[in-house]
Structures are given as structure tokens and as C-alpha cells.
Short mmCIF file of C-alpha atoms and ligand atoms in Angstrom, two decimals:
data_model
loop_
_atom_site.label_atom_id
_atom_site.label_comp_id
_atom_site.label_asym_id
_atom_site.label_seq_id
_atom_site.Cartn_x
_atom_site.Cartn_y
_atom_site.Cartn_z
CA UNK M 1 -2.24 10.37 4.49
CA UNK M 2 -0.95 10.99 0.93
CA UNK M 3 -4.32 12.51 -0.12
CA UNK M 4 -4.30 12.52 -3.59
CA UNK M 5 -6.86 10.37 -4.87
CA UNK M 6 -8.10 7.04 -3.45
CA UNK M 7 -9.97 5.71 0.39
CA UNK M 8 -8.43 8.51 2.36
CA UNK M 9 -10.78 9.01 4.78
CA UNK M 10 -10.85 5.27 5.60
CA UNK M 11 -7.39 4.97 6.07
CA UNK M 12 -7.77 8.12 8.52
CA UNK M 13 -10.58 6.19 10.47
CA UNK M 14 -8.61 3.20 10.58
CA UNK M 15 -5.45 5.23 11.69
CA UNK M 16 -6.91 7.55 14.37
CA UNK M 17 -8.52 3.85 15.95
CA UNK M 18 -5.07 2.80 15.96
CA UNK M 19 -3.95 5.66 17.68
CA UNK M 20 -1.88 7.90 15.47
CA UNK M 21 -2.70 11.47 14.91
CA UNK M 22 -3.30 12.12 11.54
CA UNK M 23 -3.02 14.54 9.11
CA UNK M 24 -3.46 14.98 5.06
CA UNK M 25 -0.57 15.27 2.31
CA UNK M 26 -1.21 17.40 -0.66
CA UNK M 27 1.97 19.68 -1.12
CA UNK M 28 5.27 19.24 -0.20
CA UNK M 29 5.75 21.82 2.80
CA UNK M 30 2.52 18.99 4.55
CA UNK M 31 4.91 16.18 3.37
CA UNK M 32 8.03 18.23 5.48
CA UNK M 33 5.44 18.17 8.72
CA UNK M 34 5.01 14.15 9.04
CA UNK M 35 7.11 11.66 10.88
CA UNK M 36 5.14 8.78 8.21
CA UNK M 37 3.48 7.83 5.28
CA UNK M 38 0.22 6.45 4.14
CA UNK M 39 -0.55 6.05 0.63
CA UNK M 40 -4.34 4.64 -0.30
CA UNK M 41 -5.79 2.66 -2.56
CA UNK M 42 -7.27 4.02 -5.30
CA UNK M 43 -5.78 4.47 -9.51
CA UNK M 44 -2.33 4.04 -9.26
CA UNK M 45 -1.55 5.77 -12.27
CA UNK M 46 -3.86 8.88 -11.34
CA UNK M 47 -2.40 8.91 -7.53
CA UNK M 48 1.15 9.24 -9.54
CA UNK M 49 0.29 11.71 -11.96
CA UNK M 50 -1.45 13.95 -9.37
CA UNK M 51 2.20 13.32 -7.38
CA UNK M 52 4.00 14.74 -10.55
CA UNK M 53 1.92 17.86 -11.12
CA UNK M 54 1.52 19.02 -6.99
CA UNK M 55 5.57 18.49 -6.97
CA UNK M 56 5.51 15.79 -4.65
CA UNK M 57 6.91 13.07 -7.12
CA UNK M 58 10.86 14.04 -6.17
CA UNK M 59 9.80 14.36 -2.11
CA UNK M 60 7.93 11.20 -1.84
CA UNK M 61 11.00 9.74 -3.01
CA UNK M 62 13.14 11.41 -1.18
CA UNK M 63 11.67 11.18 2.17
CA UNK M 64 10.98 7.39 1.39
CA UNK M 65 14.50 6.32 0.13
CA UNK M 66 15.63 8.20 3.29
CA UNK M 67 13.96 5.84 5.52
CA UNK M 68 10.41 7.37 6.60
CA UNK M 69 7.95 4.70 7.73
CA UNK M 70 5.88 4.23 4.81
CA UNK M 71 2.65 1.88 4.12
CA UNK M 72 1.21 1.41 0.95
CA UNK M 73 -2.43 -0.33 0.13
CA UNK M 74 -3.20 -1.63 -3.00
CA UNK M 75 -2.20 0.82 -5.40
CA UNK M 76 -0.26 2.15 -2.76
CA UNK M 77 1.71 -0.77 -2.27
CA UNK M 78 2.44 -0.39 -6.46
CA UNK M 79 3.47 3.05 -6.07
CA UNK M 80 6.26 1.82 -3.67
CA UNK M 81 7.71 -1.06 -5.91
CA UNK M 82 10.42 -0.74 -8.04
CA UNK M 83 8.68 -1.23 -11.09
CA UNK M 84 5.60 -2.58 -12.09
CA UNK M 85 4.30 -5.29 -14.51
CA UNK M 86 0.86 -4.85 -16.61
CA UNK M 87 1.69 -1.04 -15.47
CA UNK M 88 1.31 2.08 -18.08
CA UNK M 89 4.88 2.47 -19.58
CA UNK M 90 5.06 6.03 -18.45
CA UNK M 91 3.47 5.43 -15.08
CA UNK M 92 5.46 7.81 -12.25
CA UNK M 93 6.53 5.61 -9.09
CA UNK M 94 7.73 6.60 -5.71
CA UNK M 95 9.72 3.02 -5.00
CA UNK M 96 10.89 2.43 -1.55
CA UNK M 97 10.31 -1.49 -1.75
CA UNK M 98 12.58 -3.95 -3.56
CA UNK M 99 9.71 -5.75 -5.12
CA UNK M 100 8.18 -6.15 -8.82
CA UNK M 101 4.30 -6.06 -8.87
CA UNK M 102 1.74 -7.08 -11.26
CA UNK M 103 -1.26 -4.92 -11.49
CA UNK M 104 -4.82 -5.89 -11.53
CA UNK M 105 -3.23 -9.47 -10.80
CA UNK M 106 -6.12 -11.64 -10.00
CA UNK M 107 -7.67 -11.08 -13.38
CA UNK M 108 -11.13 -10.43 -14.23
CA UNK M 109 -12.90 -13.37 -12.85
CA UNK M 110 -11.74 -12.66 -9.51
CA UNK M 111 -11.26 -9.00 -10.29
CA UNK M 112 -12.47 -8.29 -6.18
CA UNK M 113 -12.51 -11.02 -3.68
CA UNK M 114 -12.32 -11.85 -0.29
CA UNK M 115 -10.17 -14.27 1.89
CA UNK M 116 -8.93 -15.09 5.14
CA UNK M 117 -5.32 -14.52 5.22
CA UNK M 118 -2.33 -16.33 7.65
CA UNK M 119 -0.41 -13.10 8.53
CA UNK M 120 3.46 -14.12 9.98
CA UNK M 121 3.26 -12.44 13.49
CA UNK M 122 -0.57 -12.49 13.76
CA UNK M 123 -2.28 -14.94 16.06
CA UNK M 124 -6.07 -14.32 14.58
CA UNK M 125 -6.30 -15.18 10.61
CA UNK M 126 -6.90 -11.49 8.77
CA UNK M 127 -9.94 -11.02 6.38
CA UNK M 128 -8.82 -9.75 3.45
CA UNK M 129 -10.70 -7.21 0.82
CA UNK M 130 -9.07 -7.42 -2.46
CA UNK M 131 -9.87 -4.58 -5.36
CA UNK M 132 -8.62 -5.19 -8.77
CA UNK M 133 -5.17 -6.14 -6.75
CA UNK M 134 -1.58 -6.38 -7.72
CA UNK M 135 0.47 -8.94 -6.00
CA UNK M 136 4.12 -9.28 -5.58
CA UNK M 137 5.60 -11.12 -8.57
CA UNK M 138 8.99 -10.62 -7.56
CA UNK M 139 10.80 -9.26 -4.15
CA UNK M 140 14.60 -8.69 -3.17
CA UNK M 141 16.28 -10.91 -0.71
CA UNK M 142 15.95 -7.91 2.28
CA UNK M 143 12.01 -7.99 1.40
CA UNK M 144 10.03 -10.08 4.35
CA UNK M 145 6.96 -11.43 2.91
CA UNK M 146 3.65 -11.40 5.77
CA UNK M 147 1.03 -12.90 3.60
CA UNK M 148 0.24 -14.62 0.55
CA UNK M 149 -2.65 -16.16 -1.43
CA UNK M 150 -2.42 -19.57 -3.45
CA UNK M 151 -3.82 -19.36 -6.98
CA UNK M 152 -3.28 -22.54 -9.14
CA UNK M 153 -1.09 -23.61 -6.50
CA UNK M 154 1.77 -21.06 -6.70
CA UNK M 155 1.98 -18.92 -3.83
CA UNK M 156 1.86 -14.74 -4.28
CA UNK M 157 2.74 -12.11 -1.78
CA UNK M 158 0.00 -10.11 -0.88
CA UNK M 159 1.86 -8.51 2.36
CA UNK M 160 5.86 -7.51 3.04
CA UNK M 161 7.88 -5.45 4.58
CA UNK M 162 11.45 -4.24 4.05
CA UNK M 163 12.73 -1.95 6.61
CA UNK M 164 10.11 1.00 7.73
CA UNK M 165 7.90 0.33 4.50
CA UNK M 166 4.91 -2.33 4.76
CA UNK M 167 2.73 -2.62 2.12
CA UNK M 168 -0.39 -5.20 1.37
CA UNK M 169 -2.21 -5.64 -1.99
CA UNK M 170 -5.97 -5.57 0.28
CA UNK M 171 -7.34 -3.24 1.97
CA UNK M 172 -7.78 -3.16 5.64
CA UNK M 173 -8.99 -0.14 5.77
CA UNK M 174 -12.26 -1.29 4.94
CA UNK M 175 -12.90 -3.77 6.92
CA UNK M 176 -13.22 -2.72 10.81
CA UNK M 177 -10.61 -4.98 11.68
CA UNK M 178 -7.42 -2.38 12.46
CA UNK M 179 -4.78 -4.56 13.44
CA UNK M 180 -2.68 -3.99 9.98
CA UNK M 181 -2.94 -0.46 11.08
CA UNK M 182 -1.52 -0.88 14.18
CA UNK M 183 1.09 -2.41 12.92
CA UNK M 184 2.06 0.49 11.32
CA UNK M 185 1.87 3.00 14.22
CA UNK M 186 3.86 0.26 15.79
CA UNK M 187 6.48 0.29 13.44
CA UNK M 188 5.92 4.33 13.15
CA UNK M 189 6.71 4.35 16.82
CA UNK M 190 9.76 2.11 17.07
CA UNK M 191 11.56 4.38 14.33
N1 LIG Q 201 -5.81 -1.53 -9.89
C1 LIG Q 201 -5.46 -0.32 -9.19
C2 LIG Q 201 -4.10 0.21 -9.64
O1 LIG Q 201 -3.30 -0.48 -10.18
C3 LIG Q 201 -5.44 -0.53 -7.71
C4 LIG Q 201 -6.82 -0.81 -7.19
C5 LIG Q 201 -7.02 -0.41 -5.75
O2 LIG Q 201 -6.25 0.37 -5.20
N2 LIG Q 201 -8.08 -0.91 -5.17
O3 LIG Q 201 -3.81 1.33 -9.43
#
């Protein structure tokens, strides 16, 4: 767990139930000791700042670009796009995904929401807790998308995955339900 700023210790919870061992990632010698990635939700722009001044900016994006399983959650998942719309100019990214998002998407009258979501591969709908979101405004043709949500009937990706890095705009973490999370350890595994 990239361990910043942001739910760490639910992602941990959520993790250990899916049957990874876990650790924490403050400095880069603890970023040198995992075989994967998670980073939380949280401030976006604080997580990346914090990232610049503990020298972890240039390792994140080393170890991602280099192919280490990787899952992002809500500001997570924009700190692994390529660049970001509705961002700060100056905000620091780690990239990893092929995807543009747009922070705080859902605007203020649905600023945090809940939904049941139709995740490709999952037999069960997926209830969905969404905090001041981003979605996925734009995504390269190697980006697979899991999950969307319909606003005004255009459809935005709320879930993908390209290679070894997933990310979703929610937070699963939260909600008892770990099946994103295994996901992950499954996809940490098979790498
Ligand atoms: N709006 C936040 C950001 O852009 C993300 C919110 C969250 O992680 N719940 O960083």
C-alpha cells in the first residue's frame, strides 16, 4: 500500500481478506521490497506531492512503466493516467494507464453516490461507493474498460485495465464486498 495519504488501512483490510500479505510504502528502499502496488483514495494532488518530496515520484514510475501490478482507487486511479482533466496544472503523476481522466467528474450534485455496477467478468452486479470521482474521459485502444456508469445517456468508464494495472474511480474498499480486491491478487499472482 502506497501509504501516503488517503483509506490505507481499508485497502489493507480489504487486501489481507483477499489473501495477499501486505505491507506499507513510504520510501523508496519499501517500494524495492514489493512484488505490487496499491495506491488509495484520498487528494490526488496531496498523495502526489507527498510522492515528490519522500523521492518516490521517479520509482513509482519506474517500477510501474516496468510492468509491476498496480491498482489505483479513485484518486489512485488519477495518479496512474496519463494526464488529467479539471487537474491542478502542476499536479505530479505516476501514469502507467493510457487513459485521460476528469477529476471530481460527477459534479457537485452527485458529488458522492452509490450504484450497482455490471462488471465484464463478474457474475454478481458490484455496489459501487463513489467520492468526488473522476471517470475515464478518454482511454487508448490497449485500455479494457470493466465498468461504466450512464449519465445523460453517454456512457463513462469507471473500471479498466491495461496490462498489470487496474484501476476503478469507486471505492471497494469500503464496502465489505472484496471481490475487486481479489481481482487484483489474482492478477498479482498470474504475473
Ligand atoms: N477528488 C479526489 C482527487 O481528485 C479523489 C477523491 C477520492 O479519492 N475519493 O484526488
Amino acid at each position: 500500500m502506497l501509504a501516503l495519504q488517503g483509506d490505507v488501512r481499508e485497502h489493507l483490510l480489504a487486501l489481507e481478506a483477499a489473501g495477499a500479505s501486505t505491507t506499507t510504502v513510504r520510501r523508496p528502499a519499501e517500494l524495492a521490497g514489493v512484488d505490487a502496488l496499491v495506491v488509495p483514495g484520498g487528494e490526488s494532488t496531496t498523495i502526489g506531492k507527498l510522492a515528490v518530496t519522500f523521492g518516490l515520484l521517479e520509482p513509482l514510475r519506474e517500477r510501474v512503466a516496468a510492468g509491476m501490478p498496480t491498482y489505483g482507487s479513485c484518486a489512485g486511479m488519477v495518479l496512474l493516467a496519463r494526464s488529467v482533466v479539471d487537474g491542478r496544472p502542476d499536479q505530479p503523476l505516476v501514469g502507467g494507464l493510457d487513459i485521460q481522466v476528469r477529476r471530481n467528474a460527477f459534479g457537485r450534485q452527485v458529488d458522492s453516490f452509490e450504484a450497482d455496477l455490471d462488471w465484464a467478468g463478474l457474475a454478481e452486479p458490484l455496489h459501487a461507493v463513489f467520492i468526488r470521482a473522476p471517470w475515464v474521459e478518454a482511454a487508448g485502444a490497449g485500455v479494457e474498460v470493466l465498468a461504466s456508469v450512464a449519465v445523460d445517456g453517454a456512457n463513462h468508464p469507471v473500471a479498466v485495465r491495461e496490462g498489470a494495472v487496474l484501476a476503478t474511480s469507486f471505492h471497494p474498499e469500503l464496502t465489505g464486498d472484496h471481490r475487486v480486491h481479489e481481482l487484483f491478487v489474482d492478477l498479482v499472482r498470474r504475473s
